[in-house]
Tab-separated table of C-alpha atoms in Angstrom:
chain	number	residue	atom	x	y	z
U	1	MET	CA	12.003	16.813	-7.659
U	2	LEU	CA	13.833	13.537	-8.094
U	3	THR	CA	17.389	13.552	-9.373
U	4	PRO	CA	18.356	11.540	-12.475
U	5	HIS	CA	20.157	9.125	-10.133
U	6	GLN	CA	16.991	8.559	-8.080
U	7	ILE	CA	14.922	7.970	-11.203
U	8	GLN	CA	17.421	5.446	-12.541
U	9	PHE	CA	17.598	3.734	-9.143
U	10	TYR	CA	13.812	3.322	-9.208
U	11	ARG	CA	13.968	1.901	-12.744
U	12	ASP	CA	16.648	-0.613	-11.719
U	13	ALA	CA	15.605	-1.545	-8.184
U	14	GLY	CA	11.841	-0.908	-8.292
U	15	TYR	CA	11.686	1.186	-5.136
U	16	LEU	CA	12.772	4.473	-3.623
U	17	GLY	CA	12.732	6.323	-0.321
U	18	VAL	CA	12.437	10.110	-0.355
U	19	GLU	CA	12.696	12.189	2.814
U	20	ASN	CA	11.039	15.522	3.716
U	21	VAL	CA	8.133	15.438	1.263
U	22	PHE	CA	5.530	16.377	3.881
U	23	SER	CA	6.257	19.182	6.338
U	24	PRO	CA	6.178	18.693	10.135
U	25	ASP	CA	2.889	20.630	10.272
U	26	GLU	CA	1.340	18.409	7.601
U	27	VAL	CA	2.478	15.286	9.448
U	28	ALA	CA	1.049	16.617	12.716
U	29	GLU	CA	-2.310	17.202	11.049
U	30	LEU	CA	-2.354	13.689	9.588
U	31	ARG	CA	-1.554	12.252	13.015
U	32	ARG	CA	-4.283	14.303	14.708
U	33	VAL	CA	-6.962	13.168	12.270
U	34	THR	CA	-5.767	9.568	12.469
U	35	ASP	CA	-5.956	9.642	16.265
U	36	GLU	CA	-9.564	10.792	15.916
U	37	PHE	CA	-10.387	7.719	13.808
U	38	VAL	CA	-8.696	5.415	16.311
U	39	GLU	CA	-10.926	6.979	18.970
U	40	LYS	CA	-14.002	6.468	16.776
U	41	SER	CA	-13.128	2.803	16.367
U	42	ARG	CA	-13.996	2.246	20.041
U	43	ALA	CA	-17.633	2.032	18.933
U	44	VAL	CA	-16.897	-0.669	16.316
U	45	THR	CA	-16.882	-4.350	17.209
U	46	ALA	CA	-16.288	-5.943	13.789
U	47	ASN	CA	-14.630	-5.032	10.508
U	48	ASP	CA	-16.822	-2.878	8.288
U	49	ALA	CA	-16.573	-0.650	5.211
U	50	VAL	CA	-14.377	1.878	7.042
U	51	PHE	CA	-12.597	0.163	9.936
U	52	ASP	CA	-10.386	-2.938	9.851
U	53	LEU	CA	-9.574	-4.017	13.409
U	54	GLU	CA	-6.751	-5.929	15.044
U	55	PRO	CA	-7.983	-9.244	16.521
U	56	SER	CA	-7.215	-7.876	20.014
U	57	HIS	CA	-9.306	-4.720	19.524
U	58	THR	CA	-11.707	-3.800	22.343
U	59	PRO	CA	-13.704	-0.648	23.161
U	60	GLU	CA	-11.435	-0.134	26.169
U	61	GLN	CA	-8.248	-0.602	24.105
U	62	PRO	CA	-9.012	0.397	20.504
U	63	ARG	CA	-6.645	-1.186	18.019
U	64	LEU	CA	-7.356	-0.013	14.511
U	65	ARG	CA	-5.410	-1.972	11.892
U	66	ARG	CA	-6.533	-0.190	8.729
U	67	LEU	CA	-8.676	2.778	7.779
U	68	LYS	CA	-10.258	1.923	4.440
U	69	ASP	CA	-10.492	4.458	1.625
U	70	PRO	CA	-9.274	7.334	3.825
U	71	ILE	CA	-9.640	9.978	1.101
U	72	LYS	CA	-13.403	9.456	1.415
U	73	GLN	CA	-13.262	9.721	5.190
U	74	HIS	CA	-11.541	13.092	5.685
U	75	VAL	CA	-10.397	16.111	3.682
U	76	VAL	CA	-6.892	15.922	5.181
U	77	TYR	CA	-6.315	12.594	3.445
U	78	ARG	CA	-7.887	13.932	0.234
U	79	ARG	CA	-5.414	16.803	0.244
U	80	ALA	CA	-2.531	14.413	0.835
U	81	ILE	CA	-3.197	12.238	-2.231
U	82	SER	CA	-2.914	15.345	-4.432
U	83	HIS	CA	0.014	16.898	-2.565
U	84	PRO	CA	1.955	18.961	-5.155
U	85	LYS	CA	5.363	17.576	-4.189
U	86	LEU	CA	4.032	14.043	-4.247
U	87	LEU	CA	2.397	14.359	-7.683
U	88	GLN	CA	5.525	15.987	-9.052
U	89	ILE	CA	7.581	12.991	-7.948
U	90	VAL	CA	5.078	10.456	-9.259
U	91	SER	CA	4.865	12.209	-12.632
U	92	GLN	CA	8.628	11.815	-13.042
U	93	LEU	CA	8.182	8.037	-12.779
U	94	ILE	CA	4.921	7.239	-14.623
U	95	GLY	CA	4.193	10.367	-16.659
U	96	PRO	CA	2.161	13.560	-16.218
U	97	ALA	CA	-1.339	12.071	-16.580
U	98	ILE	CA	-2.094	10.242	-13.311
U	99	THR	CA	-5.053	8.391	-11.842
U	100	SER	CA	-5.498	6.536	-8.568
U	101	ASN	CA	-6.906	3.042	-8.175
U	102	GLY	CA	-6.935	2.859	-4.394
U	103	ASN	CA	-5.838	4.222	-1.029
U	104	LYS	CA	-5.609	2.980	2.538
U	105	LEU	CA	-4.110	3.832	5.899
U	106	ASN	CA	-2.265	0.987	7.601
U	107	LEU	CA	-1.724	1.448	11.323
U	108	LYS	CA	0.876	-0.715	13.011
U	109	LEU	CA	0.179	0.298	16.561
U	110	ALA	CA	2.803	-0.268	19.227
U	111	ASP	CA	3.428	-3.928	20.123
U	112	VAL	CA	0.405	-5.277	18.210
U	113	GLY	CA	0.795	-4.105	14.599
U	114	SER	CA	-0.060	-6.966	12.231
U	115	PRO	CA	2.389	-8.092	9.537
U	116	VAL	CA	1.724	-8.143	5.813
U	117	GLU	CA	3.038	-11.242	4.067
U	118	TRP	CA	5.126	-11.074	0.885
U	119	HIS	CA	3.131	-10.170	-2.204
U	120	GLN	CA	3.046	-8.170	-5.422
U	121	ASP	CA	0.379	-5.480	-5.770
U	122	TRP	CA	0.133	-6.411	-9.454
U	123	ALA	CA	-1.314	-9.776	-8.425
U	124	PHE	CA	-4.360	-7.938	-7.038
U	125	TYR	CA	-5.010	-5.565	-9.950
U	126	PRO	CA	-3.289	-6.271	-13.303
U	127	HIS	CA	-3.620	-3.516	-15.920
U	128	THR	CA	-2.912	-3.068	-19.613
U	129	ASN	CA	0.545	-1.744	-18.713
U	130	ASP	CA	2.543	-1.693	-15.491
U	131	ASP	CA	3.188	2.025	-15.042
U	132	LEU	CA	1.658	1.756	-11.589
U	133	LEU	CA	3.248	2.391	-8.220
U	134	ALA	CA	2.362	2.792	-4.565
U	135	VAL	CA	3.465	5.657	-2.351
U	136	GLY	CA	3.620	5.265	1.417
U	137	VAL	CA	3.491	8.487	3.441
U	138	ALA	CA	5.302	7.928	6.739
U	139	MET	CA	3.349	9.489	9.593
U	140	ASP	CA	5.907	8.144	12.074
U	141	ASP	CA	9.575	7.258	11.849
U	142	SER	CA	9.607	3.911	10.038
U	143	SER	CA	12.271	1.400	11.088
U	144	LEU	CA	13.070	-2.290	11.218
U	145	GLU	CA	11.917	-2.349	14.831
U	146	ASN	CA	8.391	-1.117	14.121
U	147	GLY	CA	7.795	-3.063	10.932
U	148	CYS	CA	8.879	-0.848	8.036
U	149	LEU	CA	8.298	-1.851	4.432
U	150	MET	CA	10.640	-4.583	3.184
U	151	VAL	CA	11.345	-5.037	-0.532
U	152	LEU	CA	13.199	-7.427	-2.814
U	153	PRO	CA	15.091	-5.165	-5.236
U	154	GLY	CA	14.741	-5.846	-8.942
U	155	THR	CA	11.837	-8.280	-8.667
U	156	HIS	CA	9.584	-5.841	-10.548
U	157	ARG	CA	11.341	-7.022	-13.689
U	158	GLY	CA	10.622	-10.680	-12.992
U	159	PRO	CA	7.568	-12.947	-13.108
U	160	VAL	CA	4.260	-12.561	-11.329
U	161	LEU	CA	4.416	-15.205	-8.619
U	162	ASP	CA	1.497	-17.376	-7.622
U	163	HIS	CA	-0.677	-15.909	-4.849
U	164	HIS	CA	-3.124	-18.847	-4.787
U	165	GLN	CA	-3.548	-21.556	-2.170
U	166	ASP	CA	-5.768	-24.570	-2.773
U	167	SER	CA	-6.679	-22.925	-6.111
U	168	VAL	CA	-8.023	-19.807	-4.370
U	169	PHE	CA	-6.413	-16.332	-4.337
U	170	VAL	CA	-5.078	-15.578	-0.842
U	171	GLY	CA	-3.124	-12.381	-1.503
U	172	ALA	CA	0.338	-13.675	-0.571
U	173	VAL	CA	3.113	-15.497	-2.400
U	174	THR	CA	2.622	-19.248	-2.293
U	175	GLU	CA	5.329	-20.323	-4.765
U	176	PRO	CA	7.113	-23.441	-3.465
U	177	GLY	CA	10.538	-22.567	-2.156
U	178	PHE	CA	9.970	-18.805	-2.128
U	179	ARG	CA	12.474	-17.051	0.122
U	180	SER	CA	12.853	-13.417	1.100
U	181	ASP	CA	16.652	-13.536	1.275
U	182	GLY	CA	18.168	-10.236	0.207
U	183	ALA	CA	15.225	-8.150	1.417
U	184	VAL	CA	15.973	-4.461	1.976
U	185	PRO	CA	14.170	-2.164	4.448
U	186	ILE	CA	12.842	1.246	3.434
U	187	GLN	CA	13.484	3.192	6.623
U	188	LEU	CA	12.123	6.743	6.748
U	189	LYS	CA	11.684	9.707	9.012
U	190	ALA	CA	8.151	11.006	9.507
U	191	GLY	CA	7.213	13.077	6.462
U	192	GLY	CA	9.205	10.923	4.071
U	193	ILE	CA	7.685	8.643	1.444
U	194	SER	CA	8.370	5.171	0.140
U	195	ILE	CA	7.703	4.337	-3.505
U	196	HIS	CA	7.468	0.840	-4.929
U	197	HIS	CA	6.613	-0.518	-8.360
U	198	THR	CA	3.390	-2.487	-8.656
U	199	ARG	CA	5.271	-5.703	-9.534
U	200	LEU	CA	7.894	-5.412	-6.784
U	201	LEU	CA	7.829	-8.116	-4.127
U	202	HIS	CA	7.325	-6.577	-0.694
U	203	GLY	CA	5.993	-7.239	2.792
U	204	SER	CA	6.385	-6.038	6.360
U	205	ALA	CA	7.005	-7.680	9.714
U	206	PRO	CA	4.842	-7.160	12.785
U	207	ASN	CA	5.491	-4.190	15.039
U	208	ARG	CA	7.246	-5.519	18.113
U	209	SER	CA	8.345	-2.090	19.315
U	210	PRO	CA	6.696	0.466	21.628
U	211	HIS	CA	6.461	2.908	18.708
U	212	ALA	CA	3.591	3.138	16.205
U	213	ARG	CA	4.210	2.904	12.454
U	214	ARG	CA	1.319	4.544	10.608
U	215	LEU	CA	1.607	4.525	6.820
U	216	LEU	CA	-0.787	6.284	4.448
U	217	LEU	CA	-0.752	4.373	1.145
U	218	PHE	CA	-1.740	5.839	-2.223
U	219	GLN	CA	-1.885	3.804	-5.437
U	220	TYR	CA	-1.099	5.738	-8.617
U	221	CYS	CA	-1.461	4.687	-12.257
U	222	ALA	CA	-0.539	6.182	-15.602
U	223	ALA	CA	-3.820	7.436	-17.074
U	224	ASP	CA	-3.510	5.062	-20.045
U	225	ALA	CA	-3.292	1.979	-17.801
U	226	TRP	CA	-6.682	0.262	-17.630
U	227	PRO	CA	-7.627	-2.622	-15.308
U	228	LEU	CA	-7.980	-6.106	-16.786
U	229	LEU	CA	-10.271	-7.672	-14.211
U	230	PRO	CA	-13.922	-8.452	-14.930
U	231	GLY	CA	-16.096	-5.533	-13.915
U	232	ASP	CA	-13.575	-2.913	-15.064
U	233	LYS	CA	-14.345	0.550	-13.769
U	234	PRO	CA	-16.915	2.550	-15.780
U	235	TRP	CA	-15.833	5.749	-17.519
U	236	ASP	CA	-17.299	8.110	-14.922
U	237	THR	CA	-15.465	6.320	-12.115
U	238	TYR	CA	-12.233	6.385	-14.083
U	239	ALA	CA	-12.585	10.055	-15.009
U	240	ALA	CA	-13.266	10.975	-11.387
U	241	SER	CA	-10.040	9.241	-10.350
U	242	VAL	CA	-7.834	11.465	-12.536
U	243	LEU	CA	-5.567	13.514	-10.282
U	244	GLN	CA	-3.484	15.213	-12.949
U	245	GLY	CA	-3.825	15.471	-16.750
U	246	SER	CA	-6.778	14.258	-18.818
U	247	PRO	CA	-8.672	10.947	-19.094
U	248	VAL	CA	-7.481	8.576	-21.839
U	249	ASN	CA	-9.850	6.297	-23.759
U	250	VAL	CA	-7.097	4.457	-25.671
U	251	PRO	CA	-5.363	2.103	-23.221
U	252	ARG	CA	-1.656	1.510	-23.752
U	253	LEU	CA	-0.999	-2.203	-24.166
U	254	ALA	CA	2.341	-3.539	-22.966
U	255	PRO	CA	3.765	-7.099	-22.948
U	256	VAL	CA	3.431	-7.555	-19.191
U	257	PRO	CA	2.895	-10.846	-17.322
U	258	VAL	CA	-0.601	-11.303	-15.902
U	259	ARG	CA	-2.074	-13.813	-13.470
U	260	LEU	CA	-5.637	-12.966	-12.448
U	261	PRO	CA	-6.556	-12.978	-8.713
U	262	LEU	CA	-9.343	-15.456	-9.366
U	263	PRO	CA	-11.132	-17.393	-7.947
U	264	ALA	CA	-11.656	-14.764	-5.276
U	265	ALA	CA	-10.209	-14.972	-1.794
U	266	LYS	CA	-12.052	-17.194	0.661
U	267	PHE	CA	-12.363	-14.577	3.333
U	268	GLY	CA	-12.769	-11.351	1.374
U	269	GLY	CA	-12.126	-7.971	2.912
U	270	SER	CA	-8.655	-6.527	3.423
U	271	ILE	CA	-5.299	-8.115	2.675
U	272	TYR	CA	-5.062	-9.091	6.347
U	273	GLU	CA	-8.213	-11.189	6.097
U	274	ASN	CA	-7.199	-12.686	2.752
U	275	GLN	CA	-3.823	-13.756	4.148
U	276	ARG	CA	-5.019	-15.185	7.451
U	277	GLY	CA	-5.451	-18.680	6.041
U	278	LEU	CA	-1.901	-18.800	4.666
U	279	LYS	CA	-0.259	-22.138	5.465
U	280	ASN	CA	3.391	-21.108	5.084
U	281	ALA	CA	3.546	-17.610	6.539
U	282	ILE	CA	6.969	-15.976	6.782
U	283	TYR	CA	5.933	-13.416	9.361
U	284	ALA	CA	4.060	-14.073	12.596
U	285	ALA	CA	1.860	-11.580	14.398
U	286	PRO	CA	3.045	-10.549	17.879
U	287	ALA	CA	1.128	-11.583	20.936
U	288	ALA	CA	-1.163	-8.802	22.107
U	289	LYS	CA	-0.168	-6.981	25.277
U	290	MET	CA	-3.233	-6.532	27.433
C-alpha cells in the first residue's frame, strides 16, 4: 500500500519509486526466464516480432535489447503484470478498474545497453483521459551507472512536446531548445518498481557499467480511458486487457492536450528504431566491447 504522502508525491511530481514489491524469489525467477530468452536470441539475426537486438548482437555474443510483449512469451511475465501488490498500488493512483495497453522488457546489458532518448509515453498513445502510467519492475539494482530511468519532475502537468522530425514522428522530443536540466534518477534495488505518469518526460542513458539493468515495463490505464488513434482497439481486445474491475463502454473525456504520433515513424518497430534517425540526440550509445 502507498502512503498518503507517496500518493501526493506522485500527483505533484509525476513519478514514484517503491522498494520491495517483488520478493527475492520472484526476482530470481524473472531473471532465470529472461536469461533463457537471451540464450534463445542466439538463433536470431534480425529484429522480429519477439526479439529486438542490439546492433552488436551476434550468435556468439547474444545481446538482446528488448523482449517484445513478454506477457505473451512466458507465464512468469503474465503473473507479474497481475501481481497483487502491484495492482494494489496502481489502483491507488488510477482507480480500481484497470486495463493494460502494452508491456515490454528492456535489457540494458553490461557495457552495451542502448539509451532511450527523452520522450513522453502520451505522445505514442493519447487517450480520452490521462489516467495512465507505466510501472518498471527492476530485475537488477538500477543506478545512474547502469542507465536507470531519468525523469523531469512535474512535466506531466505541462504540454505535450513535439516528437516529430522532418514532419514524421520519431518517438523523441524534438522541440527546439529542449534541455533535460533538473532530471532526477529513479534508483532502485532489485524487486522495487518505478512508476511514471504517461505525460511525464523521461529517458535513460546508455549502460556504461559492468552490471546489467533489466527492466520489465507494464503500461496500465484506467478502464474508462480509450485510445484516440485511428484503428482503436475492438471491444474484445479491450475486454481481454482488463486486469481488475469491469470493462467500461462510456469513455471518460478529460481536457487533456493531444498531439497524434502521425505521420508514422520512418523506421517502424521499437522505440530504439524510431529514435535512431534523431538529429539532436542527448544520449549516445556506448561503443560495443567485443
